[in-house]
């Protein structure tokens, strides 16, 4: 990893070949998350610079209407400063892929970039634009959220395995599932028997599941366990819409889970919030057929009695204004809103895993 930059590291993780490089990246991230000092949210200086950056981006961004391949309306954004950077993260913000996902911060390669900045070996190779995009106030909070999600999942799984029990873990809408991959790798390297561990990574985008499986096929800890056929344990990545449910032909995906992580998804669903982007900007907000309460109900169905649900808040913080400039829309919730959503489903707050400026990562237990 001597000359590996953050986005090159993401590409190396999810491309075919070079398993030794993928092992080194995973080992470096694991060391930081499980052993070294945890990342901190942005400091006051970064908060000030973030506000300045937001004004600059606001002044230099232009938008236009267009059609996607399905004929749906999309808004295309132009910003010469960001275009000239050539950075994948900038391109992800500037391009709305389709009407259905234009308001989402979609997963995939660019959105894994902030995680790579946790590795000291990779961070030192980061350029100016890497630091601007991947060490912004929002990106620093994503790093903090990633650390607390991964640690909380690991600790919950370790408690069950330490009692001699098996554990079933599901990461919902997890993109390329790096957090759960790190958890599984750590548990196996700690000496726990893989036959007692079932870990399922789901995302509605099949491309993300394909990338996850390419990475799983390269790691020594997951090499022989990522294929669904004939297995009722191991780690798998499968495409799945959280509201449509798993493939009915695959029995291993249908049992309830001891640990469910739902990170970075709740903020896109209406209801049970203290406000939305549309309300703050006085924009029309069409009523959606699926709400946050529907999502909470699905998460409740997935979680076994006494199981853990790991989920995040989303605060209305000034640092997300740049995302909103590019058409991203959010519903804002604090910890009280999470409790109000989950308490009717017999969830109680177990503990606060950690906080940043935007996110709290909270662990709930289903009683």
Short mmCIF file of C-alpha atoms in Angstrom, two decimals:
data_model
loop_
_atom_site.label_atom_id
_atom_site.label_comp_id
_atom_site.label_asym_id
_atom_site.label_seq_id
_atom_site.Cartn_x
_atom_site.Cartn_y
_atom_site.Cartn_z
CA UNK A 1 0.00 0.00 0.00
CA UNK A 2 3.05 2.24 -0.24
CA UNK A 3 1.61 4.46 -2.99
CA UNK A 4 -2.09 3.60 -2.72
CA UNK A 5 -4.50 6.54 -2.55
CA UNK A 6 -8.03 6.33 -1.05
CA UNK A 7 -10.02 5.85 -4.26
CA UNK A 8 -7.41 3.48 -5.66
CA UNK A 9 -7.79 1.47 -2.46
CA UNK A 10 -11.56 1.24 -2.98
CA UNK A 11 -11.01 0.08 -6.56
CA UNK A 12 -8.47 -2.51 -5.39
CA UNK A 13 -10.86 -3.90 -2.78
CA UNK A 14 -13.71 -4.57 -5.17
CA UNK A 15 -11.83 -5.48 -8.35
CA UNK A 16 -10.84 -9.01 -9.23
CA UNK A 17 -7.31 -10.17 -8.48
CA UNK A 18 -4.59 -8.92 -6.11
CA UNK A 19 -5.90 -10.69 -2.98
CA UNK A 20 -2.76 -9.74 -1.02
CA UNK A 21 -3.58 -6.05 -1.47
CA UNK A 22 -7.19 -6.53 -0.37
CA UNK A 23 -5.93 -8.43 2.71
CA UNK A 24 -3.57 -5.56 3.56
CA UNK A 25 -6.30 -2.92 3.26
CA UNK A 26 -8.73 -4.93 5.41
CA UNK A 27 -6.00 -5.58 7.99
CA UNK A 28 -5.15 -1.87 8.19
CA UNK A 29 -8.81 -0.85 8.63
CA UNK A 30 -9.34 -3.60 11.20
CA UNK A 31 -6.34 -2.41 13.21
CA UNK A 32 -7.69 1.14 13.37
CA UNK A 33 -11.27 0.17 14.17
CA UNK A 34 -10.65 -2.54 16.76
CA UNK A 35 -7.34 -1.55 18.33
CA UNK A 36 -6.22 2.03 17.67
CA UNK A 37 -7.65 5.34 18.86
CA UNK A 38 -11.07 6.03 17.37
CA UNK A 39 -11.64 8.78 14.82
CA UNK A 40 -13.14 12.02 16.08
CA UNK A 41 -15.79 14.25 14.47
CA UNK A 42 -14.61 17.39 12.73
CA UNK A 43 -13.11 20.08 14.96
CA UNK A 44 -14.22 23.72 15.11
CA UNK A 45 -11.73 24.71 12.42
CA UNK A 46 -13.15 22.10 10.04
CA UNK A 47 -16.69 23.18 10.87
CA UNK A 48 -15.80 26.75 9.90
CA UNK A 49 -14.12 25.63 6.68
CA UNK A 50 -17.14 23.47 5.93
CA UNK A 51 -19.43 26.49 6.10
CA UNK A 52 -17.12 28.40 3.76
CA UNK A 53 -17.01 25.45 1.35
CA UNK A 54 -20.79 25.23 1.34
CA UNK A 55 -21.06 28.90 0.30
CA UNK A 56 -18.47 28.46 -2.46
CA UNK A 57 -20.27 25.40 -3.81
CA UNK A 58 -23.60 27.20 -3.63
CA UNK A 59 -22.25 30.12 -5.66
CA UNK A 60 -20.64 27.93 -8.33
CA UNK A 61 -23.27 25.21 -8.88
CA UNK A 62 -25.74 25.25 -11.79
CA UNK A 63 -28.56 22.82 -12.50
CA UNK A 64 -30.63 21.75 -15.50
CA UNK A 65 -33.51 19.36 -16.20
CA UNK A 66 -33.10 16.18 -18.21
CA UNK A 67 -34.55 12.68 -18.70
CA UNK A 68 -33.14 9.35 -17.55
CA UNK A 69 -33.17 6.14 -19.62
CA UNK A 70 -36.68 5.31 -18.42
CA UNK A 71 -37.99 8.75 -19.38
CA UNK A 72 -38.16 10.03 -15.80
CA UNK A 73 -37.25 13.59 -14.90
CA UNK A 74 -33.85 14.15 -13.32
CA UNK A 75 -31.89 17.23 -12.37
CA UNK A 76 -28.32 17.40 -13.62
CA UNK A 77 -25.81 19.54 -11.76
CA UNK A 78 -22.75 21.37 -13.02
CA UNK A 79 -19.90 22.73 -10.96
CA UNK A 80 -16.70 23.50 -12.80
CA UNK A 81 -14.52 23.40 -9.70
CA UNK A 82 -15.71 19.92 -8.82
CA UNK A 83 -15.63 18.71 -12.42
CA UNK A 84 -12.04 19.85 -12.81
CA UNK A 85 -11.09 17.83 -9.74
CA UNK A 86 -11.88 14.61 -11.62
CA UNK A 87 -12.65 13.01 -8.25
CA UNK A 88 -15.14 10.09 -8.21
CA UNK A 89 -16.86 11.48 -5.12
CA UNK A 90 -17.53 14.76 -6.96
CA UNK A 91 -18.92 12.86 -9.93
CA UNK A 92 -21.26 10.91 -7.66
CA UNK A 93 -22.68 14.15 -6.28
CA UNK A 94 -23.04 15.81 -9.68
CA UNK A 95 -24.81 12.94 -11.42
CA UNK A 96 -28.35 11.88 -10.52
CA UNK A 97 -28.66 8.34 -11.79
CA UNK A 98 -32.45 8.14 -12.05
CA UNK A 99 -35.64 9.70 -10.75
CA UNK A 100 -36.12 7.04 -8.05
CA UNK A 101 -32.68 7.52 -6.50
CA UNK A 102 -31.85 11.13 -7.33
CA UNK A 103 -32.53 12.20 -3.73
CA UNK A 104 -30.39 9.44 -2.20
CA UNK A 105 -26.72 9.39 -1.32
CA UNK A 106 -26.14 6.15 -3.15
CA UNK A 107 -23.60 3.55 -2.06
CA UNK A 108 -20.89 2.07 -4.21
CA UNK A 109 -17.27 2.94 -4.74
CA UNK A 110 -17.18 6.72 -4.11
CA UNK A 111 -19.11 6.44 -0.87
CA UNK A 112 -16.56 3.96 0.48
CA UNK A 113 -13.84 6.57 0.02
CA UNK A 114 -14.15 8.16 3.48
CA UNK A 115 -13.54 4.76 5.12
CA UNK A 116 -10.15 4.48 3.41
CA UNK A 117 -9.01 7.67 5.14
CA UNK A 118 -9.05 5.72 8.41
CA UNK A 119 -6.01 3.74 7.26
CA UNK A 120 -2.82 5.70 8.07
CA UNK A 121 -0.97 3.99 5.21
CA UNK A 122 -3.61 5.09 2.71
CA UNK A 123 -4.30 8.50 4.24
CA UNK A 124 -0.73 9.66 3.73
CA UNK A 125 -1.14 9.13 -0.02
CA UNK A 126 -4.31 11.20 -0.23
CA UNK A 127 -4.22 14.30 -2.42
CA UNK A 128 -5.81 17.72 -1.89
CA UNK A 129 -9.14 16.70 -3.39
CA UNK A 130 -9.19 13.52 -1.31
CA UNK A 131 -8.91 15.61 1.83
CA UNK A 132 -11.55 18.08 0.64
CA UNK A 133 -14.12 15.40 -0.19
CA UNK A 134 -13.17 12.52 2.11
CA UNK A 135 -12.28 14.54 5.21
CA UNK A 136 -15.17 17.00 5.10
CA UNK A 137 -17.39 17.43 8.15
CA UNK A 138 -19.90 14.97 6.67
CA UNK A 139 -17.20 12.49 5.65
CA UNK A 140 -15.57 12.59 9.11
CA UNK A 141 -18.96 11.82 10.62
CA UNK A 142 -19.38 8.92 8.20
CA UNK A 143 -16.03 7.56 9.42
CA UNK A 144 -17.10 7.86 13.06
CA UNK A 145 -20.43 6.18 12.27
CA UNK A 146 -18.61 3.37 10.44
CA UNK A 147 -16.33 2.72 13.42
CA UNK A 148 -19.19 2.59 15.94
CA UNK A 149 -21.38 0.45 13.67
CA UNK A 150 -18.56 -2.05 13.18
CA UNK A 151 -17.57 -2.19 16.85
CA UNK A 152 -21.16 -2.50 18.06
CA UNK A 153 -21.85 -5.36 15.62
CA UNK A 154 -18.66 -7.14 16.63
CA UNK A 155 -19.33 -6.82 20.37
CA UNK A 156 -22.91 -8.07 20.03
CA UNK A 157 -21.74 -11.08 17.99
CA UNK A 158 -18.84 -11.80 20.35
CA UNK A 159 -21.18 -11.93 23.37
CA UNK A 160 -23.26 -14.68 21.77
CA UNK A 161 -20.31 -16.66 20.45
CA UNK A 162 -18.56 -16.37 23.82
CA UNK A 163 -21.53 -18.14 25.42
CA UNK A 164 -21.18 -20.98 22.94
CA UNK A 165 -24.20 -19.89 20.91
CA UNK A 166 -24.42 -19.41 17.16
CA UNK A 167 -25.05 -15.93 15.72
CA UNK A 168 -26.97 -14.67 12.71
CA UNK A 169 -26.19 -11.15 11.47
CA UNK A 170 -27.86 -9.15 8.70
CA UNK A 171 -26.73 -5.81 7.24
CA UNK A 172 -29.71 -4.12 5.56
CA UNK A 173 -29.19 -1.73 2.63
CA UNK A 174 -25.48 -2.02 3.34
CA UNK A 175 -23.98 -0.98 -0.01
CA UNK A 176 -20.88 -3.09 -0.43
CA UNK A 177 -21.06 -4.30 3.18
CA UNK A 178 -17.54 -3.42 4.30
CA UNK A 179 -18.50 -3.06 7.97
CA UNK A 180 -19.95 -6.58 8.23
CA UNK A 181 -17.03 -8.02 6.25
CA UNK A 182 -14.63 -6.50 8.78
CA UNK A 183 -16.71 -7.91 11.65
CA UNK A 184 -16.75 -11.41 10.17
CA UNK A 185 -13.02 -11.31 9.40
CA UNK A 186 -12.25 -10.22 12.97
CA UNK A 187 -14.44 -12.94 14.54
CA UNK A 188 -12.79 -15.66 12.46
CA UNK A 189 -9.31 -14.36 13.21
CA UNK A 190 -10.22 -14.28 16.90
CA UNK A 191 -10.68 -18.04 16.67
CA UNK A 192 -14.46 -18.36 16.62
CA UNK A 193 -15.73 -21.28 14.54
CA UNK A 194 -17.19 -20.02 11.22
CA UNK A 195 -19.81 -22.79 11.42
CA UNK A 196 -21.44 -20.82 14.24
CA UNK A 197 -21.63 -17.58 12.22
CA UNK A 198 -24.10 -16.60 9.50
CA UNK A 199 -23.64 -13.10 8.07
CA UNK A 200 -25.81 -11.72 5.25
CA UNK A 201 -25.12 -8.47 3.38
CA UNK A 202 -28.09 -7.10 1.43
CA UNK A 203 -28.54 -4.13 -0.86
CA UNK A 204 -31.10 -3.38 -3.54
CA UNK A 205 -28.36 -2.69 -6.10
CA UNK A 206 -27.07 -6.00 -7.55
CA UNK A 207 -23.82 -4.28 -8.54
CA UNK A 208 -23.01 -3.67 -4.87
CA UNK A 209 -23.61 -7.34 -4.05
CA UNK A 210 -21.31 -8.37 -6.90
CA UNK A 211 -18.56 -6.14 -5.52
CA UNK A 212 -19.03 -7.56 -2.04
CA UNK A 213 -18.69 -11.08 -3.37
CA UNK A 214 -15.53 -10.19 -5.28
CA UNK A 215 -13.99 -8.98 -2.04
CA UNK A 216 -15.22 -12.02 -0.10
CA UNK A 217 -13.59 -14.27 -2.69
CA UNK A 218 -10.19 -12.67 -2.00
CA UNK A 219 -9.98 -12.76 1.81
CA UNK A 220 -8.58 -15.82 3.55
CA UNK A 221 -11.24 -15.61 6.28
CA UNK A 222 -14.15 -15.60 3.80
CA UNK A 223 -12.76 -17.40 0.76
CA UNK A 224 -14.68 -20.65 1.21
CA UNK A 225 -17.81 -19.31 2.90
CA UNK A 226 -19.34 -16.71 0.57
CA UNK A 227 -21.23 -19.10 -1.74
CA UNK A 228 -24.88 -19.69 -0.79
CA UNK A 229 -25.17 -23.09 -2.45
CA UNK A 230 -25.21 -25.87 0.13
CA UNK A 231 -24.34 -23.69 3.13
CA UNK A 232 -26.33 -22.63 6.18
CA UNK A 233 -23.42 -20.66 7.66
CA UNK A 234 -20.73 -18.27 6.39
CA UNK A 235 -20.95 -14.79 4.90
CA UNK A 236 -23.03 -13.96 1.83
CA UNK A 237 -23.89 -10.85 -0.21
CA UNK A 238 -27.23 -10.93 -2.01
CA UNK A 239 -29.35 -8.26 -3.74
CA UNK A 240 -32.54 -7.60 -1.81
CA UNK A 241 -35.09 -4.83 -1.45
CA UNK A 242 -35.81 -4.50 2.27
CA UNK A 243 -39.59 -4.42 1.60
CA UNK A 244 -39.71 -7.28 -0.88
CA UNK A 245 -37.92 -9.79 1.30
CA UNK A 246 -35.34 -12.47 0.50
CA UNK A 247 -35.30 -14.99 -2.31
CA UNK A 248 -37.90 -17.63 -1.28
CA UNK A 249 -35.67 -20.38 -2.67
CA UNK A 250 -32.83 -19.65 -0.23
CA UNK A 251 -33.82 -20.98 3.20
CA UNK A 252 -30.78 -19.58 5.04
CA UNK A 253 -32.00 -16.03 4.38
CA UNK A 254 -35.44 -16.49 5.94
CA UNK A 255 -34.82 -17.11 9.63
CA UNK A 256 -34.80 -14.11 12.02
CA UNK A 257 -31.45 -12.59 12.94
CA UNK A 258 -29.72 -12.04 16.26
CA UNK A 259 -28.16 -8.80 15.03
CA UNK A 260 -29.57 -6.47 12.37
CA UNK A 261 -27.73 -3.33 11.23
CA UNK A 262 -29.68 -0.64 9.40
CA UNK A 263 -27.23 2.22 8.92
CA UNK A 264 -27.78 5.11 6.51
CA UNK A 265 -31.30 4.13 5.43
CA UNK A 266 -33.85 5.52 7.89
CA UNK A 267 -33.15 9.14 6.94
CA UNK A 268 -34.79 8.61 3.54
CA UNK A 269 -38.22 7.67 4.93
CA UNK A 270 -41.03 9.98 6.00
CA UNK A 271 -42.70 10.03 9.40
CA UNK A 272 -41.60 10.12 13.00
CA UNK A 273 -39.16 12.99 12.44
CA UNK A 274 -38.71 16.57 13.59
CA UNK A 275 -38.48 17.92 10.05
CA UNK A 276 -37.31 17.32 6.51
CA UNK A 277 -35.15 18.99 3.90
CA UNK A 278 -38.29 19.86 1.92
CA UNK A 279 -39.91 21.54 4.91
CA UNK A 280 -36.82 23.60 5.67
CA UNK A 281 -36.42 24.67 2.02
CA UNK A 282 -40.21 25.10 1.60
CA UNK A 283 -40.34 22.58 -1.25
CA UNK A 284 -43.23 20.35 -2.26
CA UNK A 285 -42.98 17.02 -0.45
CA UNK A 286 -45.17 14.33 -2.01
CA UNK A 287 -46.57 11.74 0.37
CA UNK A 288 -44.74 8.43 0.10
CA UNK A 289 -46.47 5.06 0.24
CA UNK A 290 -43.73 3.53 2.41
CA UNK A 291 -42.80 5.30 5.65
CA UNK A 292 -40.28 5.07 8.45
CA UNK A 293 -42.81 3.10 10.48
CA UNK A 294 -43.04 0.54 7.68
CA UNK A 295 -39.25 0.23 7.67
CA UNK A 296 -39.20 -0.13 11.46
CA UNK A 297 -41.81 -2.89 11.20
CA UNK A 298 -39.68 -4.78 8.66
CA UNK A 299 -36.62 -4.46 10.90
CA UNK A 300 -38.68 -5.77 13.79
CA UNK A 301 -39.72 -8.81 11.74
CA UNK A 302 -36.08 -9.56 10.94
CA UNK A 303 -34.87 -9.35 14.54
CA UNK A 304 -35.28 -12.29 16.87
CA UNK A 305 -36.42 -11.98 20.48
CA UNK A 306 -33.56 -10.51 22.59
CA UNK A 307 -31.81 -9.61 19.31
CA UNK A 308 -29.93 -6.36 18.65
CA UNK A 309 -30.82 -3.64 16.16
CA UNK A 310 -28.05 -1.16 15.32
CA UNK A 311 -29.38 2.03 13.75
CA UNK A 312 -28.49 5.72 13.41
CA UNK A 313 -30.06 9.12 13.91
CA UNK A 314 -29.69 11.94 11.39
CA UNK A 315 -29.42 15.46 12.72
CA UNK A 316 -30.26 18.65 10.82
CA UNK A 317 -26.69 19.95 10.74
CA UNK A 318 -25.21 22.70 8.56
CA UNK A 319 -22.62 20.31 7.12
CA UNK A 320 -25.25 18.47 5.04
CA UNK A 321 -26.22 21.60 3.09
CA UNK A 322 -23.79 20.73 0.28
CA UNK A 323 -25.57 17.41 -0.20
CA UNK A 324 -28.90 19.21 -0.29
CA UNK A 325 -27.56 21.57 -2.95
CA UNK A 326 -27.21 18.52 -5.19
CA UNK A 327 -30.80 17.41 -4.70
CA UNK A 328 -30.33 15.05 -1.73
CA UNK A 329 -33.30 14.98 0.63
CA UNK A 330 -33.40 13.85 4.26
CA UNK A 331 -35.73 13.29 7.20
CA UNK A 332 -34.18 14.39 10.49
CA UNK A 333 -34.39 12.36 13.70
CA UNK A 334 -32.79 12.36 17.10
CA UNK A 335 -32.60 9.52 19.63
CA UNK A 336 -36.09 10.25 20.97
CA UNK A 337 -37.55 9.76 17.51
CA UNK A 338 -35.77 6.40 17.20
CA UNK A 339 -37.25 5.32 20.53
CA UNK A 340 -40.75 6.43 19.49
CA UNK A 341 -40.46 4.46 16.24
CA UNK A 342 -39.10 1.29 17.82
CA UNK A 343 -40.75 1.10 21.26
CA UNK A 344 -44.13 -0.11 19.86
CA UNK A 345 -42.20 -3.01 18.30
CA UNK A 346 -40.82 -4.05 21.72
CA UNK A 347 -37.36 -2.52 21.20
CA UNK A 348 -35.65 -0.79 24.09
CA UNK A 349 -32.47 1.24 23.95
CA UNK A 350 -29.54 -0.88 25.09
CA UNK A 351 -26.78 1.71 24.76
CA UNK A 352 -25.44 4.58 22.69
CA UNK A 353 -22.50 3.24 20.68
CA UNK A 354 -21.16 6.67 19.72
CA UNK A 355 -21.95 10.10 18.32
CA UNK A 356 -20.75 12.64 15.80
CA UNK A 357 -22.13 15.98 14.63
CA UNK A 358 -24.76 14.34 12.42
CA UNK A 359 -25.08 10.72 13.51
CA UNK A 360 -25.70 8.85 16.72
CA UNK A 361 -25.23 5.08 16.45
CA UNK A 362 -27.59 3.42 18.90
CA UNK A 363 -28.06 -0.24 19.82
CA UNK A 364 -31.59 -1.42 20.59
CA UNK A 365 -32.62 -4.76 22.07
CA UNK A 366 -35.87 -6.50 21.18
CA UNK A 367 -37.62 -7.75 24.30
#
